Coordinates of C-alpha atoms and ligand atoms in Angstrom, one line a residue:
X1 CA 22.7 0.5 3.1
X2 CA 19.7 -2.1 2.9
X3 CA 18.4 -1.9 6.1
X4 CA 15.9 0.7 4.5
X5 CA 13.5 -1.3 2.7
X6 CA 9.8 -0.1 2.9
X7 CA 7.6 -0.6 5.5
X8 CA 10.1 -2.1 7.8
X9 CA 10.9 0.1 10.6
X10 CA 15.2 0.8 11.3
X11 CA 16.6 1.5 14.4
X12 CA 20.4 2.7 14.6
X13 CA 21.7 1.0 18.5
X14 CA 25.9 2.5 18.8
X15 CA 27.8 -0.1 21.0
X16 CA 26.2 -3.3 19.7
X17 CA 29.3 -5.3 19.5
X18 CA 28.4 -6.4 23.8
X19 CA 26.8 -6.0 26.9
X20 CA 23.4 -3.8 26.9
X21 CA 23.0 -2.7 23.0
X22 CA 23.9 -6.0 22.0
X23 CA 20.4 -7.0 24.1
X24 CA 18.4 -4.8 22.8
X25 CA 19.3 -4.8 18.8
X26 CA 18.0 -9.1 19.3
X27 CA 15.3 -7.2 21.0
X28 CA 14.7 -4.9 18.3
X29 CA 15.9 -7.9 15.4
X30 CA 13.2 -9.9 17.7
X31 CA 10.6 -7.2 17.4
X32 CA 10.6 -6.6 13.7
X33 CA 12.9 -4.0 13.6
X34 CA 16.0 -3.3 11.2
X35 CA 18.5 -2.9 12.6
X36 CA 22.4 -0.7 12.1
X37 CA 24.5 -1.5 14.1
X38 CA 27.0 1.3 14.2
X39 CA 30.2 -0.3 16.2
X40 CA 33.2 1.2 16.5
X41 CA 35.2 -1.7 15.8
X42 CA 33.6 -3.7 11.8
X43 CA 34.5 -6.7 12.5
X44 CA 32.9 -7.8 15.6
X45 CA 30.1 -6.0 14.7
X46 CA 29.8 -8.5 11.6
X47 CA 30.3 -11.1 14.0
X48 CA 27.5 -9.8 15.9
X49 CA 25.0 -9.6 12.3
X50 CA 25.8 -12.9 11.6
X51 CA 24.2 -13.6 14.9
X52 CA 21.4 -11.7 14.7
X53 CA 20.2 -12.6 10.7
X54 CA 18.8 -16.2 12.0
X55 CA 16.2 -14.9 14.0
X56 CA 14.0 -14.0 11.2
X57 CA 12.9 -13.9 7.6
X58 CA 13.6 -11.0 6.3
X59 CA 15.8 -9.6 8.6
X60 CA 17.9 -6.8 7.6
X61 CA 21.4 -5.7 9.4
X62 CA 23.5 -3.1 8.3
X63 CA 27.4 -2.8 10.1
X64 CA 28.7 0.9 9.8
X65 CA 32.2 2.2 11.6
X66 CA 31.2 4.7 14.8
X67 CA 34.0 5.6 16.9
X68 CA 32.4 8.4 19.2
X69 CA 36.3 8.7 20.1
X70 CA 36.9 11.1 17.0
X71 CA 34.5 13.8 16.3
X72 CA 35.8 13.1 12.3
X73 CA 34.5 9.2 12.7
X74 CA 31.0 10.8 13.6
X75 CA 30.2 13.1 10.6
X76 CA 31.7 9.8 8.4
X77 CA 29.4 7.2 10.0
X78 CA 26.2 10.0 9.9
X79 CA 26.9 11.7 7.2
X80 CA 27.2 8.1 5.4
X81 CA 24.2 7.2 7.0
X82 CA 21.8 10.5 6.3
X83 CA 22.5 9.6 2.5
X84 CA 21.7 6.3 2.3
X85 CA 18.8 5.3 4.9
X86 CA 15.7 5.8 3.2
X87 CA 14.4 6.4 7.1
X88 CA 15.1 6.6 10.6
X89 CA 12.6 5.7 12.9
X90 CA 14.6 5.2 16.0
X91 CA 18.0 6.0 17.2
X92 CA 19.4 4.3 20.6
X93 CA 22.1 5.9 21.7
X94 CA 23.7 2.5 23.8
X95 CA 27.8 3.0 23.5
X96 CA 29.2 4.2 26.4
X97 CA 33.1 4.1 28.4
X98 CA 33.8 4.2 32.1
X99 CA 37.4 5.6 31.8
X100 CA 39.4 4.6 35.6
X101 CA 42.0 6.1 34.0
X102 CA 43.0 9.4 32.1
X103 CA 42.5 9.1 28.1
X104 CA 41.6 11.3 25.5
X105 CA 39.8 11.4 22.0
X106 CA 41.1 12.2 18.7
X107 CA 40.0 15.3 19.0
X108 CA 42.2 16.2 22.8
X109 CA 38.8 15.5 25.1
X110 CA 38.9 13.4 28.3
X111 CA 37.3 10.4 26.5
X112 CA 34.6 10.1 29.7
X113 CA 32.7 13.3 28.5
X114 CA 34.2 12.8 24.9
X115 CA 32.2 9.3 24.0
X116 CA 29.7 9.3 26.2
X117 CA 28.2 13.3 25.4
X118 CA 30.5 15.1 22.8
X119 CA 30.6 12.2 20.3
X120 CA 27.1 11.0 21.2
X121 CA 25.4 14.4 20.7
X122 CA 27.2 15.1 17.3
X123 CA 25.8 11.9 16.1
X124 CA 22.5 12.6 17.6
X125 CA 22.2 15.7 15.9
X126 CA 23.5 15.1 12.5
X127 CA 21.3 12.1 11.6
X128 CA 18.0 15.1 13.6
X129 CA 17.0 15.5 9.6
X130 CA 16.8 11.7 8.7
X131 CA 15.3 11.4 12.0
X132 CA 12.5 14.0 11.5
X133 CA 12.1 13.7 7.0
X134 CA 11.0 9.9 8.8
X135 CA 7.9 11.5 11.5
X136 CA 6.9 13.6 9.2
X137 CA 6.0 10.9 7.0
X138 CA 5.4 7.9 10.1
X139 CA 3.7 9.9 12.3
X140 CA 6.5 9.3 14.5
X141 CA 10.1 8.8 15.7
X142 CA 12.0 8.3 18.9
X143 CA 15.4 9.2 20.7
X144 CA 16.6 6.9 23.2
X145 CA 19.9 7.8 24.6
X146 CA 21.4 5.5 27.4
X147 CA 22.6 7.7 30.8
X148 CA 22.6 6.7 34.2
X149 CA 21.5 6.8 37.8
X150 CA 24.7 7.8 38.5
X151 CA 24.0 11.0 36.4
X152 CA 22.2 12.5 40.0
X153 CA 25.8 12.6 41.6
X154 CA 27.2 14.3 38.3
X155 CA 29.2 18.0 38.4
X156 CA 29.5 20.0 35.3
X157 CA 32.1 22.3 34.4
X158 CA 31.4 24.4 31.7
X159 CA 34.1 26.3 31.9
X160 CA 36.5 26.2 28.6
X161 CA 38.1 23.8 29.4
X162 CA 35.8 21.8 31.0
X163 CA 35.7 19.1 28.2
X164 CA 39.6 18.4 28.1
X165 CA 39.9 19.3 31.8
X166 CA 37.7 17.1 33.3
X167 CA 38.0 14.1 35.8
X168 CA 37.7 10.9 34.2
X169 CA 36.7 8.0 37.2
X170 CA 33.6 7.5 38.6
X171 CA 32.8 12.1 38.8
X172 CA 33.5 12.3 34.6
X173 CA 31.4 9.4 34.1
X174 CA 28.4 11.2 36.7
X175 CA 28.9 14.3 35.0
X176 CA 29.1 12.9 31.0
X177 CA 25.6 10.4 32.0
X178 CA 23.8 13.5 33.5
X179 CA 24.7 15.5 30.1
X180 CA 22.8 13.6 28.4
X181 CA 20.2 14.0 30.4
X182 CA 20.1 18.3 30.1
X183 CA 20.6 16.7 26.1
X184 CA 17.6 15.0 26.0
X185 CA 15.5 17.8 27.8
X186 CA 17.4 20.3 25.5
X187 CA 16.5 18.1 22.3
X188 CA 13.4 17.3 23.7
X189 CA 11.9 21.3 24.0
X190 CA 14.1 21.5 20.4
X191 CA 11.9 18.9 18.3
X192 CA 8.2 19.8 19.6
X193 CA 5.9 19.5 17.4
X194 CA 8.5 16.8 14.4
X195 CA 6.9 13.9 15.5
X196 CA 10.6 12.7 17.0
X197 CA 10.2 12.0 20.9
X198 CA 14.4 12.1 23.0
X199 CA 14.5 10.8 26.1
X200 CA 16.6 9.0 28.0
X201 CA 17.1 6.0 30.2
X202 CA 18.6 4.2 33.3
X203 CA 19.4 0.4 32.2
X204 CA 20.0 -0.3 35.8
X205 CA 23.9 -1.7 36.9
X206 CA 24.3 -4.4 34.6
X207 CA 27.5 -7.1 34.4
X208 CA 29.0 -6.1 31.1
X209 CA 32.6 -4.8 29.6
X210 CA 32.2 -1.7 31.2
X211 CA 32.8 -2.8 34.5
X212 CA 36.6 -3.6 33.6
X213 CA 39.4 -1.8 33.9
X214 CA 43.2 -1.4 34.3
X215 CA 43.5 -0.6 37.9
X216 CA 43.8 -1.6 40.5
X217 CA 40.6 -0.4 42.3
X218 CA 38.7 -1.7 39.0
X219 CA 40.6 -5.3 39.4
X220 CA 39.8 -5.4 42.5
X221 CA 35.8 -4.4 42.9
X222 CA 34.5 -5.6 39.5
X223 CA 34.9 -8.7 40.1
X224 CA 32.5 -8.9 43.3
X225 CA 30.7 -6.2 41.8
X226 CA 29.4 -8.3 38.7
X227 CA 28.1 -10.9 40.7
X228 CA 25.2 -8.7 41.6
X229 CA 24.6 -6.9 39.4
X230 CA 21.5 -7.6 36.6
X231 CA 22.2 -8.9 33.5
X232 CA 22.8 -7.3 30.3
X233 CA 20.1 -8.8 29.1
X234 CA 17.2 -7.4 32.1
X235 CA 19.0 -4.3 31.4
X236 CA 18.1 -4.4 27.9
X237 CA 14.5 -4.8 29.1
X238 CA 14.6 -1.2 30.1
X239 CA 15.5 0.8 27.3
X240 CA 13.7 -1.6 24.9
X241 CA 10.9 -0.4 27.3
X242 CA 11.5 3.5 26.4
X243 CA 12.5 2.5 23.0
X244 CA 9.2 0.5 21.7
X245 CA 6.6 1.2 24.4
X246 CA 3.2 2.7 23.1
X247 CA 2.3 4.2 26.2
X248 CA 5.1 6.2 25.7
X249 CA 4.8 7.7 22.1
X250 CA 3.6 10.7 22.8
X251 CA 6.2 11.1 25.8
X252 CA 9.4 13.7 25.6
X253 CA 12.4 15.5 27.2
X254 CA 12.0 12.9 30.4
X255 CA 14.6 10.1 32.1
X256 CA 12.8 7.1 32.5
X257 CA 13.9 4.5 35.7
X258 CA 14.4 0.7 35.8
X259 CA 11.0 0.3 36.4
X260 CA 10.0 2.8 33.7
X261 CA 9.5 5.4 36.2
X262 CA 10.5 9.2 35.9
X263 CA 13.8 9.7 38.1
X264 CA 14.3 13.4 38.7
X265 CA 16.9 15.9 40.2
X266 CA 17.2 19.6 40.8
X267 CA 20.2 18.8 39.1
X268 CA 18.4 17.2 35.8
X269 CA 16.7 20.7 36.3
X270 CA 19.2 23.4 35.8
X271 CA 18.3 25.2 33.1
X272 CA 21.2 27.6 33.5
X273 CA 24.1 24.9 33.8
X274 CA 21.8 23.1 31.0
X275 CA 22.0 26.4 28.6
X276 CA 25.6 27.3 29.0
X277 CA 26.7 23.4 28.8
X278 CA 24.9 22.6 25.6
X279 CA 26.2 26.1 24.5
X280 CA 30.0 24.9 25.0
X281 CA 29.3 21.4 23.6
X282 CA 27.9 23.4 20.8
X283 CA 31.1 25.1 19.9
X284 CA 33.6 22.8 20.7
X285 CA 32.5 20.2 18.0
X286 CA 32.2 22.6 15.6
X287 CA 36.0 23.9 16.2
X288 CA 36.6 20.2 16.1
X289 CA 34.8 19.1 13.2
X290 CA 36.3 22.6 11.4
X291 CA 39.2 21.6 11.1
X292 CA 39.0 18.2 9.8
Ligands
LIG301 N1 26.6 -2.2 32.5 C1 26.0 -1.3 33.8 O1 25.9 -1.2 34.9 C2 25.5 0.5 33.1 C3 24.6 0.6 33.8 C4 24.0 2.2 34.0 C5 24.6 2.9 31.8 N2 24.8 1.8 31.6 C6 25.4 3.2 30.6 O2 24.5 1.6 29.3 C7 25.5 1.5 27.9 C8 26.2 0.3 27.2 O3 27.4 -0.2 28.7 P1 27.6 -1.7 28.6 O4 27.3 -2.0 30.3 O5 26.9 -2.6 28.2 O6 29.0 -1.4 28.7 P2 29.8 -2.7 27.1 O7 29.5 -3.6 27.5 O8 31.2 -2.3 27.3 O9 29.3 -1.5 26.1 C9 30.0 -1.1 25.2 C10 29.7 -0.7 24.4 O10 29.4 0.7 23.4 C11 30.8 1.1 22.5 N3 32.0 1.9 22.7 C12 32.7 2.0 23.7 N4 33.8 3.0 23.4 C13 33.5 3.7 21.8 C14 33.8 4.3 21.2 N5 34.7 5.5 21.2 N6 33.2 4.3 19.7 C15 31.5 3.8 19.6 N7 31.5 2.8 20.6 C16 32.1 2.4 21.1 C17 31.9 -0.8 23.4 O11 32.2 -1.4 22.0 P3 33.5 -2.1 22.0 O12 32.4 -3.5 22.3 O13 34.1 -1.7 21.0 O14 34.2 -1.7 23.2 C18 30.7 -1.8 23.4 O15 29.3 -2.1 21.7 C19 26.7 2.5 28.6 O16 26.0 4.4 27.6 C20 26.8 2.9 29.8 O17 26.9 3.7 30.5 C21 25.7 0.7 32.1

């Protein structure tokens, strides 16, 4: 891993092979950051690296394999990074899926919540020591979760089978994005005083590959929707604001909208759901990783 030259800030971006993640990576490269692209398809990640490298002299881009649908892959990736990176200033948890049909992760979870929330939570937790160590030296590190305004419609189950039997489609997507808002608030509280800030962002609805699917509904609706949506580059601007804006240096635990405004909902502040959800999530992540 060479993305750790002294002086150059390092960002890990998940899901940088397309859409908002790709544009976020381009924006960070242009802003002087070195990058680690954590992607499930190493060949496509390599192609993105080749596309990014001419952006500026001295830019360092590394690629690591990360499949958020496998907690084994999450652990291997995060432990590899923790061993190799001498600094990690920014973690952009961008990767996500919208599953319009029922799918499962390698660990048996419903794939939407499994990838968007459980895999992302496990990855983030494993990188916390690297982020806090960086902040202890430099004074600051950031975590950004790419959530969605769909979170406002999310309903979360917290029973024993909530991550295996939960819904797919829009209800599952909305629940997974609401779960990220709760994770943001909880981590922000936990990391108070460490110099690591944690915020979520809604990038706006953008014409990306996430609107592709096999169901009849997706095939009919997606092409029409794509014509009205923001470009991935416009959406990435909202993510880059959350990641880079100096005025957010001391802001933590908030859910930012497209223009940096704060998104509020009674649902986002439900402390009982938050505690039950995160306790359950920590249990299933520990159990799944223990059997590997
Ligand atoms: N587009 C919108 O309207 C919109 C609105 C609100 C929020 N968002 C959020 O924005 C984020 C980026 O989505 P996008 O719209 O840019 O969609 P996208 O073009 O489909 O990009 C999603 C990225 O996530 C990666 N990914 C999917 N499953 C993964 C897994 N199991 N492990 C690792 N990486 C995985 C994809 O990898 P592959 O290239 O290998 O598939 C891709 O790089 C998502 O979190 C999404 O929920 C999007």
